[in-house]
């Protein structure tokens, strides 16, 4: 992995910690000899639970933290002055496979800010899952976040290759959503 890719991974793993995934984030707490156990984190590695109850390590990362929306509640909102990065489809696939081969992870949790438009972003997410499954024969766990406003066809395409998909329901009332995220509406979410 190049230094540039590692730097992007650090930014996008940090950005992903705010995305709900039923997992712990990459906390590192070494045993000082007075306690029991360690938490061993790594860049973007978090833990979740499989259907059979096993705890599994996941690469939890965003495809990009650039976003066309300016939602007041989101750390990745357009107007927030934070470091930004974008991984290519092949970079996410390569990182996932490299981490899997090194036994760092058993799966991928992938979310993203929305760039260009929801369909463009959702197509890239779907392509990552499809490439992992069909080209690399990846049988690990894949959890994808659906992009609000993306076409049903692209969401369905992504779902063919994911073990789990979820969507953030930002705010339950349309009036509140308009106040905090004026560019979104309940229908798109």
PDB file of C-alpha atoms in Angstrom:
ATOM      1  CA  UNK A   1       0.000   0.000   0.000  1.00  0.00           C
ATOM      2  CA  UNK A   2       1.387   3.405  -0.930  1.00  0.00           C
ATOM      3  CA  UNK A   3       1.793   6.249   1.572  1.00  0.00           C
ATOM      4  CA  UNK A   4      -0.871   8.228  -0.314  1.00  0.00           C
ATOM      5  CA  UNK A   5      -3.362   5.365  -0.055  1.00  0.00           C
ATOM      6  CA  UNK A   6      -2.542   4.874   3.633  1.00  0.00           C
ATOM      7  CA  UNK A   7      -3.157   8.575   4.296  1.00  0.00           C
ATOM      8  CA  UNK A   8      -6.530   8.382   2.514  1.00  0.00           C
ATOM      9  CA  UNK A   9      -7.380   5.237   4.493  1.00  0.00           C
ATOM     10  CA  UNK A  10      -6.627   7.035   7.775  1.00  0.00           C
ATOM     11  CA  UNK A  11      -8.905   9.949   6.852  1.00  0.00           C
ATOM     12  CA  UNK A  12     -11.740   7.738   5.604  1.00  0.00           C
ATOM     13  CA  UNK A  13     -11.562   5.269   8.486  1.00  0.00           C
ATOM     14  CA  UNK A  14     -11.767   8.165  10.939  1.00  0.00           C
ATOM     15  CA  UNK A  15     -14.736   9.589   9.016  1.00  0.00           C
ATOM     16  CA  UNK A  16     -16.503   6.211   9.096  1.00  0.00           C
ATOM     17  CA  UNK A  17     -16.483   5.981  12.883  1.00  0.00           C
ATOM     18  CA  UNK A  18     -19.600   8.181  12.938  1.00  0.00           C
ATOM     19  CA  UNK A  19     -21.555   5.781  10.728  1.00  0.00           C
ATOM     20  CA  UNK A  20     -23.681   3.317  12.673  1.00  0.00           C
ATOM     21  CA  UNK A  21     -22.793  -0.298  11.907  1.00  0.00           C
ATOM     22  CA  UNK A  22     -23.553  -2.288  15.071  1.00  0.00           C
ATOM     23  CA  UNK A  23     -19.835  -2.408  15.737  1.00  0.00           C
ATOM     24  CA  UNK A  24     -17.149  -1.036  17.958  1.00  0.00           C
ATOM     25  CA  UNK A  25     -14.681   1.422  16.523  1.00  0.00           C
ATOM     26  CA  UNK A  26     -10.936   0.816  16.392  1.00  0.00           C
ATOM     27  CA  UNK A  27     -10.082   1.453  20.031  1.00  0.00           C
ATOM     28  CA  UNK A  28      -6.540   0.492  21.041  1.00  0.00           C
ATOM     29  CA  UNK A  29      -5.974  -0.317  24.712  1.00  0.00           C
ATOM     30  CA  UNK A  30      -2.962  -2.438  25.560  1.00  0.00           C
ATOM     31  CA  UNK A  31      -2.865  -4.622  28.637  1.00  0.00           C
ATOM     32  CA  UNK A  32      -0.721  -2.963  31.311  1.00  0.00           C
ATOM     33  CA  UNK A  33      -0.210  -6.254  33.144  1.00  0.00           C
ATOM     34  CA  UNK A  34      -2.774  -5.375  35.803  1.00  0.00           C
ATOM     35  CA  UNK A  35      -5.894  -6.201  33.803  1.00  0.00           C
ATOM     36  CA  UNK A  36      -7.273  -8.849  31.503  1.00  0.00           C
ATOM     37  CA  UNK A  37      -7.209  -8.632  27.723  1.00  0.00           C
ATOM     38  CA  UNK A  38      -6.349  -6.068  25.079  1.00  0.00           C
ATOM     39  CA  UNK A  39      -8.195  -4.163  22.419  1.00  0.00           C
ATOM     40  CA  UNK A  40      -6.149  -4.242  19.288  1.00  0.00           C
ATOM     41  CA  UNK A  41      -7.285  -1.737  16.735  1.00  0.00           C
ATOM     42  CA  UNK A  42      -5.847  -0.770  13.435  1.00  0.00           C
ATOM     43  CA  UNK A  43      -6.595   1.795  10.804  1.00  0.00           C
ATOM     44  CA  UNK A  44     -10.257   1.274  10.052  1.00  0.00           C
ATOM     45  CA  UNK A  45     -10.638  -2.047  11.835  1.00  0.00           C
ATOM     46  CA  UNK A  46     -13.715  -2.456  14.015  1.00  0.00           C
ATOM     47  CA  UNK A  47     -15.660  -5.399  15.385  1.00  0.00           C
ATOM     48  CA  UNK A  48     -19.185  -6.627  14.795  1.00  0.00           C
ATOM     49  CA  UNK A  49     -21.125  -9.827  15.341  1.00  0.00           C
ATOM     50  CA  UNK A  50     -21.979 -12.490  12.793  1.00  0.00           C
ATOM     51  CA  UNK A  51     -25.393 -14.193  12.688  1.00  0.00           C
ATOM     52  CA  UNK A  52     -23.950 -17.109  14.659  1.00  0.00           C
ATOM     53  CA  UNK A  53     -22.777 -14.771  17.456  1.00  0.00           C
ATOM     54  CA  UNK A  54     -19.075 -14.735  16.587  1.00  0.00           C
ATOM     55  CA  UNK A  55     -17.228 -11.444  16.953  1.00  0.00           C
ATOM     56  CA  UNK A  56     -15.631 -10.560  13.620  1.00  0.00           C
ATOM     57  CA  UNK A  57     -13.182  -7.856  12.557  1.00  0.00           C
ATOM     58  CA  UNK A  58     -14.305  -5.535   9.752  1.00  0.00           C
ATOM     59  CA  UNK A  59     -12.601  -2.919   7.653  1.00  0.00           C
ATOM     60  CA  UNK A  60     -14.897   0.052   8.350  1.00  0.00           C
ATOM     61  CA  UNK A  61     -14.242   2.782   5.831  1.00  0.00           C
ATOM     62  CA  UNK A  62     -15.927   5.390   3.683  1.00  0.00           C
ATOM     63  CA  UNK A  63     -15.453   5.462  -0.062  1.00  0.00           C
ATOM     64  CA  UNK A  64     -15.253   9.260   0.233  1.00  0.00           C
ATOM     65  CA  UNK A  65     -15.985  11.863   2.857  1.00  0.00           C
ATOM     66  CA  UNK A  66     -16.669  14.532   0.263  1.00  0.00           C
ATOM     67  CA  UNK A  67     -20.386  15.198   0.135  1.00  0.00           C
ATOM     68  CA  UNK A  68     -22.659  17.338  -1.994  1.00  0.00           C
ATOM     69  CA  UNK A  69     -25.043  17.766   0.955  1.00  0.00           C
ATOM     70  CA  UNK A  70     -24.679  20.186   3.843  1.00  0.00           C
ATOM     71  CA  UNK A  71     -26.611  18.378   6.581  1.00  0.00           C
ATOM     72  CA  UNK A  72     -26.142  20.194   9.895  1.00  0.00           C
ATOM     73  CA  UNK A  73     -25.868  16.914  11.855  1.00  0.00           C
ATOM     74  CA  UNK A  74     -23.147  15.304   9.714  1.00  0.00           C
ATOM     75  CA  UNK A  75     -19.419  15.596  10.357  1.00  0.00           C
ATOM     76  CA  UNK A  76     -18.819  15.118   6.611  1.00  0.00           C
ATOM     77  CA  UNK A  77     -21.143  17.968   5.545  1.00  0.00           C
ATOM     78  CA  UNK A  78     -20.000  20.059   2.608  1.00  0.00           C
ATOM     79  CA  UNK A  79     -19.319  23.189   4.703  1.00  0.00           C
ATOM     80  CA  UNK A  80     -17.227  21.445   7.376  1.00  0.00           C
ATOM     81  CA  UNK A  81     -13.518  22.197   7.196  1.00  0.00           C
ATOM     82  CA  UNK A  82     -12.067  18.697   7.607  1.00  0.00           C
ATOM     83  CA  UNK A  83      -9.420  16.713   5.717  1.00  0.00           C
ATOM     84  CA  UNK A  84     -11.055  15.107   2.661  1.00  0.00           C
ATOM     85  CA  UNK A  85     -10.181  12.002   0.702  1.00  0.00           C
ATOM     86  CA  UNK A  86     -11.590   9.572  -1.837  1.00  0.00           C
ATOM     87  CA  UNK A  87     -10.568   5.990  -2.493  1.00  0.00           C
ATOM     88  CA  UNK A  88     -11.023   4.516  -5.950  1.00  0.00           C
ATOM     89  CA  UNK A  89     -13.033   1.348  -6.451  1.00  0.00           C
ATOM     90  CA  UNK A  90      -9.820  -0.612  -7.022  1.00  0.00           C
ATOM     91  CA  UNK A  91      -8.180   0.862  -3.902  1.00  0.00           C
ATOM     92  CA  UNK A  92     -11.066  -0.279  -1.671  1.00  0.00           C
ATOM     93  CA  UNK A  93     -11.025  -3.728  -3.269  1.00  0.00           C
ATOM     94  CA  UNK A  94      -7.228  -4.032  -2.964  1.00  0.00           C
ATOM     95  CA  UNK A  95      -7.154  -2.853   0.672  1.00  0.00           C
ATOM     96  CA  UNK A  96      -9.979  -5.234   1.593  1.00  0.00           C
ATOM     97  CA  UNK A  97      -8.267  -8.189  -0.052  1.00  0.00           C
ATOM     98  CA  UNK A  98      -4.859  -7.329   1.419  1.00  0.00           C
ATOM     99  CA  UNK A  99      -6.273  -6.970   4.936  1.00  0.00           C
ATOM    100  CA  UNK A 100      -8.223 -10.221   4.493  1.00  0.00           C
ATOM    101  CA  UNK A 101      -5.165 -12.150   3.285  1.00  0.00           C
ATOM    102  CA  UNK A 102      -3.195 -10.879   6.283  1.00  0.00           C
ATOM    103  CA  UNK A 103      -6.019 -12.060   8.550  1.00  0.00           C
ATOM    104  CA  UNK A 104      -6.678  -8.527   9.860  1.00  0.00           C
ATOM    105  CA  UNK A 105     -10.360  -8.669   8.902  1.00  0.00           C
ATOM    106  CA  UNK A 106     -13.185 -11.016   8.021  1.00  0.00           C
ATOM    107  CA  UNK A 107     -15.265  -8.462   6.202  1.00  0.00           C
ATOM    108  CA  UNK A 108     -15.982  -4.957   4.984  1.00  0.00           C
ATOM    109  CA  UNK A 109     -18.303  -2.202   6.192  1.00  0.00           C
ATOM    110  CA  UNK A 110     -18.553   0.453   3.469  1.00  0.00           C
ATOM    111  CA  UNK A 111     -20.299   3.806   3.564  1.00  0.00           C
ATOM    112  CA  UNK A 112     -19.807   7.016   1.614  1.00  0.00           C
ATOM    113  CA  UNK A 113     -20.499  10.683   1.279  1.00  0.00           C
ATOM    114  CA  UNK A 114     -22.504  11.550  -1.822  1.00  0.00           C
ATOM    115  CA  UNK A 115     -20.474  12.866  -4.760  1.00  0.00           C
ATOM    116  CA  UNK A 116     -21.847  14.048  -8.115  1.00  0.00           C
ATOM    117  CA  UNK A 117     -25.221  12.424  -7.415  1.00  0.00           C
ATOM    118  CA  UNK A 118     -26.642   9.486  -5.437  1.00  0.00           C
ATOM    119  CA  UNK A 119     -26.584   7.093  -8.419  1.00  0.00           C
ATOM    120  CA  UNK A 120     -22.910   7.787  -9.190  1.00  0.00           C
ATOM    121  CA  UNK A 121     -21.963   7.034  -5.594  1.00  0.00           C
ATOM    122  CA  UNK A 122     -24.210   3.955  -5.280  1.00  0.00           C
ATOM    123  CA  UNK A 123     -22.860   2.537  -8.544  1.00  0.00           C
ATOM    124  CA  UNK A 124     -19.311   2.695  -7.156  1.00  0.00           C
ATOM    125  CA  UNK A 125     -20.357   1.007  -3.904  1.00  0.00           C
ATOM    126  CA  UNK A 126     -22.147  -1.745  -5.842  1.00  0.00           C
ATOM    127  CA  UNK A 127     -19.118  -2.219  -8.069  1.00  0.00           C
ATOM    128  CA  UNK A 128     -16.820  -2.715  -5.077  1.00  0.00           C
ATOM    129  CA  UNK A 129     -19.046  -5.491  -3.692  1.00  0.00           C
ATOM    130  CA  UNK A 130     -19.465  -7.081  -7.121  1.00  0.00           C
ATOM    131  CA  UNK A 131     -15.701  -7.027  -7.833  1.00  0.00           C
ATOM    132  CA  UNK A 132     -14.938  -8.516  -4.423  1.00  0.00           C
ATOM    133  CA  UNK A 133     -17.433 -11.350  -4.937  1.00  0.00           C
ATOM    134  CA  UNK A 134     -17.025 -12.144  -8.643  1.00  0.00           C
ATOM    135  CA  UNK A 135     -13.445 -11.213  -9.516  1.00  0.00           C
ATOM    136  CA  UNK A 136     -11.684 -11.904  -6.210  1.00  0.00           C
ATOM    137  CA  UNK A 137     -14.071 -14.643  -5.008  1.00  0.00           C
ATOM    138  CA  UNK A 138     -14.263 -12.902  -1.607  1.00  0.00           C
ATOM    139  CA  UNK A 139     -16.556 -14.860   0.713  1.00  0.00           C
ATOM    140  CA  UNK A 140     -16.091 -12.576   3.714  1.00  0.00           C
ATOM    141  CA  UNK A 141     -18.840 -10.460   5.226  1.00  0.00           C
ATOM    142  CA  UNK A 142     -19.924  -7.297   3.368  1.00  0.00           C
ATOM    143  CA  UNK A 143     -22.137  -4.594   4.931  1.00  0.00           C
ATOM    144  CA  UNK A 144     -23.006  -1.677   2.658  1.00  0.00           C
ATOM    145  CA  UNK A 145     -24.753   1.595   3.421  1.00  0.00           C
ATOM    146  CA  UNK A 146     -27.363   2.455   0.825  1.00  0.00           C
ATOM    147  CA  UNK A 147     -27.156   5.971  -0.564  1.00  0.00           C
ATOM    148  CA  UNK A 148     -30.399   7.962  -0.124  1.00  0.00           C
ATOM    149  CA  UNK A 149     -31.852   8.973  -3.483  1.00  0.00           C
ATOM    150  CA  UNK A 150     -30.086   6.239  -5.471  1.00  0.00           C
ATOM    151  CA  UNK A 151     -32.164   4.284  -7.969  1.00  0.00           C
ATOM    152  CA  UNK A 152     -33.799   1.088  -6.835  1.00  0.00           C
ATOM    153  CA  UNK A 153     -31.888  -0.791  -9.568  1.00  0.00           C
ATOM    154  CA  UNK A 154     -28.504   0.238  -8.149  1.00  0.00           C
ATOM    155  CA  UNK A 155     -29.557  -0.506  -4.570  1.00  0.00           C
ATOM    156  CA  UNK A 156     -30.779  -3.943  -5.708  1.00  0.00           C
ATOM    157  CA  UNK A 157     -27.513  -4.529  -7.590  1.00  0.00           C
ATOM    158  CA  UNK A 158     -25.493  -3.776  -4.470  1.00  0.00           C
ATOM    159  CA  UNK A 159     -27.785  -5.995  -2.418  1.00  0.00           C
ATOM    160  CA  UNK A 160     -27.031  -9.001  -4.618  1.00  0.00           C
ATOM    161  CA  UNK A 161     -23.463  -9.013  -3.316  1.00  0.00           C
ATOM    162  CA  UNK A 162     -23.864  -7.771   0.279  1.00  0.00           C
ATOM    163  CA  UNK A 163     -24.624  -9.777   3.397  1.00  0.00           C
ATOM    164  CA  UNK A 164     -26.280  -6.750   4.956  1.00  0.00           C
ATOM    165  CA  UNK A 165     -27.413  -3.358   3.739  1.00  0.00           C
ATOM    166  CA  UNK A 166     -28.596  -0.489   5.844  1.00  0.00           C
ATOM    167  CA  UNK A 167     -29.683   3.098   5.408  1.00  0.00           C
ATOM    168  CA  UNK A 168     -29.451   6.048   7.743  1.00  0.00           C
ATOM    169  CA  UNK A 169     -32.874   7.432   8.548  1.00  0.00           C
ATOM    170  CA  UNK A 170     -31.647  10.845   9.518  1.00  0.00           C
ATOM    171  CA  UNK A 171     -34.683  12.449  11.127  1.00  0.00           C
ATOM    172  CA  UNK A 172     -38.211  11.045  11.524  1.00  0.00           C
ATOM    173  CA  UNK A 173     -40.197  14.214  10.763  1.00  0.00           C
ATOM    174  CA  UNK A 174     -40.119  15.908   7.344  1.00  0.00           C
ATOM    175  CA  UNK A 175     -40.194  19.367   8.936  1.00  0.00           C
ATOM    176  CA  UNK A 176     -37.130  18.604  11.083  1.00  0.00           C
ATOM    177  CA  UNK A 177     -35.300  17.041   8.129  1.00  0.00           C
ATOM    178  CA  UNK A 178     -35.901  20.193   6.048  1.00  0.00           C
ATOM    179  CA  UNK A 179     -34.547  22.324   8.885  1.00  0.00           C
ATOM    180  CA  UNK A 180     -31.307  20.343   9.361  1.00  0.00           C
ATOM    181  CA  UNK A 181     -30.846  18.955   5.827  1.00  0.00           C
ATOM    182  CA  UNK A 182     -32.651  21.315   3.437  1.00  0.00           C
ATOM    183  CA  UNK A 183     -31.383  19.464   0.338  1.00  0.00           C
ATOM    184  CA  UNK A 184     -33.000  16.164   1.371  1.00  0.00           C
ATOM    185  CA  UNK A 185     -36.570  14.947   1.683  1.00  0.00           C
ATOM    186  CA  UNK A 186     -38.188  11.864   3.173  1.00  0.00           C
ATOM    187  CA  UNK A 187     -38.990  10.389  -0.225  1.00  0.00           C
ATOM    188  CA  UNK A 188     -35.303  10.256  -1.233  1.00  0.00           C
ATOM    189  CA  UNK A 189     -34.271   8.821   2.124  1.00  0.00           C
TER     190      UNK A 189
END
